[in-house]
CSV table of C-alpha atoms in Angstrom, one decimal:
chain,number,residue,atom,x,y,z
A,1,UNK,CA,106.1,90.1,95.4
A,2,UNK,CA,107.3,92.3,98.2
A,3,UNK,CA,110.9,92.8,97.0
A,4,UNK,CA,111.7,95.8,95.0
A,5,UNK,CA,110.8,95.7,91.3
A,6,UNK,CA,112.6,97.5,88.2
A,7,UNK,CA,110.8,100.5,87.4
A,8,UNK,CA,111.9,101.6,83.9
A,9,UNK,CA,109.3,104.4,84.0
A,10,UNK,CA,110.3,108.2,84.3
A,11,UNK,CA,108.9,109.4,87.7
A,12,UNK,CA,106.7,111.5,86.3
A,13,UNK,CA,105.1,109.5,84.1
A,14,UNK,CA,101.9,107.0,84.6
A,15,UNK,CA,103.2,103.8,86.0
A,16,UNK,CA,99.5,102.3,86.5
A,17,UNK,CA,96.6,104.2,84.9
A,18,UNK,CA,92.8,103.1,85.3
A,19,UNK,CA,90.7,104.0,82.3
A,20,UNK,CA,86.8,103.3,82.6
A,21,UNK,CA,84.6,103.9,80.2
A,22,UNK,CA,81.0,103.2,82.4
A,23,UNK,CA,81.9,106.3,84.6
A,24,UNK,CA,84.4,108.1,82.9
A,25,UNK,CA,87.5,107.8,85.5
A,26,UNK,CA,90.4,108.2,83.6
A,27,UNK,CA,93.1,107.9,86.9
A,28,UNK,CA,96.9,107.8,86.4
A,29,UNK,CA,99.5,106.9,89.5
A,30,UNK,CA,103.4,107.0,88.9
A,31,UNK,CA,105.3,105.0,90.8
A,32,UNK,CA,105.5,107.4,93.6
A,33,UNK,CA,101.9,108.1,93.9
A,34,UNK,CA,101.3,104.3,93.8
A,35,UNK,CA,103.9,103.5,96.7
A,36,UNK,CA,102.0,106.3,98.3
A,37,UNK,CA,98.9,104.5,97.9
A,38,UNK,CA,100.3,100.9,98.8
A,39,UNK,CA,102.1,102.5,101.7
A,40,UNK,CA,98.9,103.4,103.3
A,41,UNK,CA,97.1,100.4,102.5
A,42,UNK,CA,100.1,98.7,104.1
A,43,UNK,CA,99.7,101.1,107.7
A,44,UNK,CA,96.0,100.1,107.4
A,45,UNK,CA,96.4,96.2,107.8
A,46,UNK,CA,99.7,96.6,110.0
A,47,UNK,CA,98.8,99.8,112.3
A,48,UNK,CA,95.3,100.1,111.7
A,49,UNK,CA,94.3,96.3,111.7
A,50,UNK,CA,97.3,95.2,113.6
A,51,UNK,CA,98.2,92.3,111.4
A,52,UNK,CA,101.3,90.5,111.2
A,53,UNK,CA,103.7,88.4,108.6
A,54,UNK,CA,101.5,85.4,107.5
A,55,UNK,CA,98.5,86.6,108.6
A,56,UNK,CA,95.2,85.7,105.9
A,57,UNK,CA,93.6,88.6,103.7
A,58,UNK,CA,91.1,87.2,101.2
A,59,UNK,CA,91.0,90.1,98.2
A,60,UNK,CA,87.6,90.0,95.6
A,61,UNK,CA,88.7,92.9,93.4
A,62,UNK,CA,88.8,93.6,89.8
A,63,UNK,CA,92.1,94.9,88.2
A,64,UNK,CA,91.7,98.6,89.6
A,65,UNK,CA,94.2,101.1,90.5
A,66,UNK,CA,92.4,100.3,94.2
A,67,UNK,CA,93.3,96.8,94.3
A,68,UNK,CA,96.7,97.5,93.2
A,69,UNK,CA,97.4,99.6,96.4
A,70,UNK,CA,95.4,96.9,98.9
A,71,UNK,CA,97.7,94.0,97.2
A,72,UNK,CA,100.9,95.5,97.0
A,73,UNK,CA,100.2,96.8,100.8
A,74,UNK,CA,99.6,94.0,101.8
A,75,UNK,CA,102.4,91.9,100.5
A,76,UNK,CA,104.9,94.5,101.7
A,77,UNK,CA,103.9,93.3,105.1
A,78,UNK,CA,104.0,89.9,104.5
A,79,UNK,CA,100.4,88.9,104.6
A,80,UNK,CA,99.2,85.7,103.0
A,81,UNK,CA,97.0,86.9,100.0
A,82,UNK,CA,93.7,84.9,98.8
A,83,UNK,CA,92.9,86.4,95.6
A,84,UNK,CA,89.1,85.8,94.5
A,85,UNK,CA,88.7,86.3,90.6
A,86,UNK,CA,84.9,87.2,89.9
A,87,UNK,CA,84.5,84.1,87.4
A,88,UNK,CA,85.1,81.7,90.6
A,89,UNK,CA,81.8,82.9,92.3
A,90,UNK,CA,80.0,80.0,93.4
A,91,UNK,CA,82.4,77.7,93.1
A,92,UNK,CA,83.8,75.6,96.2
A,93,UNK,CA,87.4,77.4,97.4
A,94,UNK,CA,90.0,74.6,98.0
A,95,UNK,CA,92.8,76.2,100.0
A,96,UNK,CA,93.7,75.5,103.5
A,97,UNK,CA,91.7,77.5,106.2
A,98,UNK,CA,89.2,78.8,103.4
A,99,UNK,CA,86.4,77.4,106.4
A,100,UNK,CA,88.2,79.9,108.9
A,101,UNK,CA,87.4,83.8,109.1
A,102,UNK,CA,90.2,85.8,107.8
A,103,UNK,CA,91.8,88.8,109.2
A,104,UNK,CA,90.9,91.0,106.5
A,105,UNK,CA,88.5,90.7,103.8
A,106,UNK,CA,88.4,93.5,101.0
A,107,UNK,CA,85.4,93.0,98.0
A,108,UNK,CA,83.5,95.4,95.6
A,109,UNK,CA,79.9,96.4,96.6
A,110,UNK,CA,78.8,94.4,93.7
A,111,UNK,CA,80.2,91.2,95.2
A,112,UNK,CA,79.1,91.6,98.5
A,113,UNK,CA,75.2,91.9,96.9
A,114,UNK,CA,75.8,89.4,94.7
A,115,UNK,CA,73.5,86.2,95.7
A,116,UNK,CA,76.5,83.9,94.0
A,117,UNK,CA,79.4,84.9,96.0
A,118,UNK,CA,80.2,83.5,99.2
A,119,UNK,CA,81.6,86.2,100.8
A,120,UNK,CA,84.5,85.0,103.6
A,121,UNK,CA,83.8,86.3,107.0
A,122,UNK,CA,87.1,88.8,108.6
A,123,UNK,CA,87.4,90.6,111.9
A,124,UNK,CA,88.6,93.7,109.3
A,125,UNK,CA,85.9,94.2,106.5
A,126,UNK,CA,86.6,96.5,103.7
A,127,UNK,CA,84.2,97.5,101.1
A,128,UNK,CA,86.7,98.6,98.0
A,129,UNK,CA,84.6,100.6,95.4
A,130,UNK,CA,85.2,101.2,91.9
A,131,UNK,CA,84.1,104.4,90.6
A,132,UNK,CA,86.1,107.4,91.4
A,133,UNK,CA,84.9,108.2,94.7
A,134,UNK,CA,83.8,107.5,98.0
A,135,UNK,CA,80.8,104.7,98.3
A,136,UNK,CA,77.5,106.7,99.3
A,137,UNK,CA,76.1,103.3,101.6
A,138,UNK,CA,78.5,101.3,103.5
A,139,UNK,CA,76.6,98.4,105.3
A,140,UNK,CA,76.9,98.0,109.1
A,141,UNK,CA,79.8,96.0,109.1
A,142,UNK,CA,81.7,97.0,106.6
A,143,UNK,CA,84.2,100.1,106.7
A,144,UNK,CA,84.8,102.3,103.3
A,145,UNK,CA,88.8,101.8,102.6
A,146,UNK,CA,88.9,104.5,100.8
A,147,UNK,CA,88.3,106.5,103.6
A,148,UNK,CA,90.2,104.6,106.2
A,149,UNK,CA,93.2,104.0,104.1
A,150,UNK,CA,93.5,108.0,104.3
A,151,UNK,CA,93.8,107.6,108.2
A,152,UNK,CA,97.8,106.3,107.2
A,153,UNK,CA,100.9,107.7,105.9
A,154,UNK,CA,101.5,107.9,102.5
A,155,UNK,CA,105.7,107.0,102.9
A,156,UNK,CA,106.4,103.8,103.9
A,157,UNK,CA,107.3,103.2,107.6
A,158,UNK,CA,110.7,101.2,108.9
A,159,UNK,CA,108.9,97.8,108.3
A,160,UNK,CA,110.9,94.6,108.4
A,161,UNK,CA,111.8,93.0,105.7
A,162,UNK,CA,109.6,90.1,104.2
A,163,UNK,CA,111.2,86.6,104.4
A,164,UNK,CA,111.3,85.4,100.5
A,165,UNK,CA,110.8,82.3,102.2
A,166,UNK,CA,107.0,83.2,103.3
A,167,UNK,CA,103.7,82.3,102.2
A,168,UNK,CA,102.2,84.9,100.2
A,169,UNK,CA,99.2,82.7,99.1
A,170,UNK,CA,97.5,80.3,101.0
A,171,UNK,CA,98.6,77.2,99.1
A,172,UNK,CA,102.0,77.8,100.6
A,173,UNK,CA,103.9,79.6,97.4
A,174,UNK,CA,106.1,81.9,98.9
A,175,UNK,CA,107.2,85.7,97.9
A,176,UNK,CA,110.0,84.5,96.0
A,177,UNK,CA,108.6,82.0,93.8
A,178,UNK,CA,106.1,84.7,93.0
A,179,UNK,CA,108.6,86.9,92.3
A,180,UNK,CA,110.3,84.4,89.7
A,181,UNK,CA,107.0,83.5,88.2
A,182,UNK,CA,106.1,87.0,87.5
A,183,UNK,CA,109.7,87.5,85.9
A,184,UNK,CA,108.7,84.2,83.6
A,185,UNK,CA,105.1,85.8,82.4
A,186,UNK,CA,106.7,89.0,81.6
A,187,UNK,CA,109.1,87.0,79.4
A,188,UNK,CA,106.4,85.0,77.9
A,189,UNK,CA,104.6,88.1,77.1
A,190,UNK,CA,107.4,89.6,75.6
A,191,UNK,CA,107.2,92.4,78.0
A,192,UNK,CA,110.4,94.8,78.2
A,193,UNK,CA,111.5,97.5,80.5
A,194,UNK,CA,109.6,100.8,79.2
A,195,UNK,CA,106.8,98.6,77.6
A,196,UNK,CA,103.0,100.5,78.1
A,197,UNK,CA,100.9,97.3,79.0
A,198,UNK,CA,97.0,97.6,77.9
A,199,UNK,CA,95.2,95.5,79.9
A,200,UNK,CA,91.8,94.4,79.2
A,201,UNK,CA,90.0,94.1,82.8
A,202,UNK,CA,87.0,92.2,81.8
A,203,UNK,CA,89.3,89.2,80.3
A,204,UNK,CA,92.4,89.1,82.7
A,205,UNK,CA,91.7,89.6,86.6
A,206,UNK,CA,94.7,87.7,87.5
A,207,UNK,CA,97.0,90.1,89.1
A,208,UNK,CA,99.6,87.9,88.0
A,209,UNK,CA,99.5,89.1,84.1
A,210,UNK,CA,97.9,92.6,84.7
A,211,UNK,CA,100.0,93.6,87.9
A,212,UNK,CA,103.1,92.0,88.4
A,213,UNK,CA,104.0,90.8,85.4
A,214,UNK,CA,104.9,94.3,84.3
A,215,UNK,CA,106.3,95.7,87.3
A,216,UNK,CA,108.5,92.6,87.3
A,217,UNK,CA,109.9,93.9,83.6
A,218,UNK,CA,109.4,97.6,84.3
A,219,UNK,CA,106.8,97.9,82.4
A,220,UNK,CA,104.2,100.7,82.9
A,221,UNK,CA,100.3,99.5,82.9
A,222,UNK,CA,97.2,100.8,81.8
A,223,UNK,CA,93.9,98.7,83.0
A,224,UNK,CA,90.8,99.2,80.7
A,225,UNK,CA,87.5,98.3,82.4
A,226,UNK,CA,84.0,98.6,80.5
A,227,UNK,CA,85.0,99.0,77.0
A,228,UNK,CA,83.4,97.3,73.6
A,229,UNK,CA,84.6,94.3,73.8
A,230,UNK,CA,83.4,94.0,70.0
A,231,UNK,CA,85.4,97.0,68.8
A,232,UNK,CA,88.7,96.7,71.0
A,233,UNK,CA,91.4,99.1,70.5
A,234,UNK,CA,93.6,101.1,72.1
A,235,UNK,CA,92.0,103.8,74.3
A,236,UNK,CA,92.9,107.4,73.2
A,237,UNK,CA,93.7,108.2,76.6
A,238,UNK,CA,96.5,105.2,77.3
A,239,UNK,CA,99.1,106.9,76.1
A,240,UNK,CA,102.1,105.2,74.4
A,241,UNK,CA,101.2,102.2,74.1
A,242,UNK,CA,103.4,98.8,73.1
A,243,UNK,CA,101.9,95.8,74.5
A,244,UNK,CA,98.1,94.4,74.3
A,245,UNK,CA,97.1,92.1,76.9
């Protein structure tokens, strides 16, 4: 996860696109731009929150470009990430340390207000909006990620290399193991360098499929949210699509 991944996309072409039919948002990020957001997120966690390799963060976010920045930023500084998909809301979390506060928590306003959700406690707590702009309201005890992350540099500082044997997830799966698994899933999806993968955000919450596997293959990603699932089609703003998930 934290190790470099193959990038077979031209530097001026989108590596990650986010298209939302509900809000009309069309965000296209090149590898450089996504890397800048991940670097800001890493700076927020390491320098802003004072977190170090092995510290724990909980992520309750949907497929989105901001989610990619949060995840890649956290993994790039060796943090252990508990990813919790919306589909598991209301179910007990069976992972080591789930009964203790996390060092940082990231959640959408919708999931924070959902009575089914058991949002974990955390030392640092961030709301991450899925709309095109900043949040209108932020409850007491929380911070707006989109505002706080801009306090940090877009170029990565001199971080210590992440240990491939370190735990990337609370079950103890290492960074190296996740990297190998991402490559295996990319093979199962027949993803190749230069492919452009269209992903239905409502169908594929797990970042292994919509984020890590395409990056491991050197493919670019189009996340399509709130589309008409009764009439699935390639989004006109997606550009050249070679694979559909």
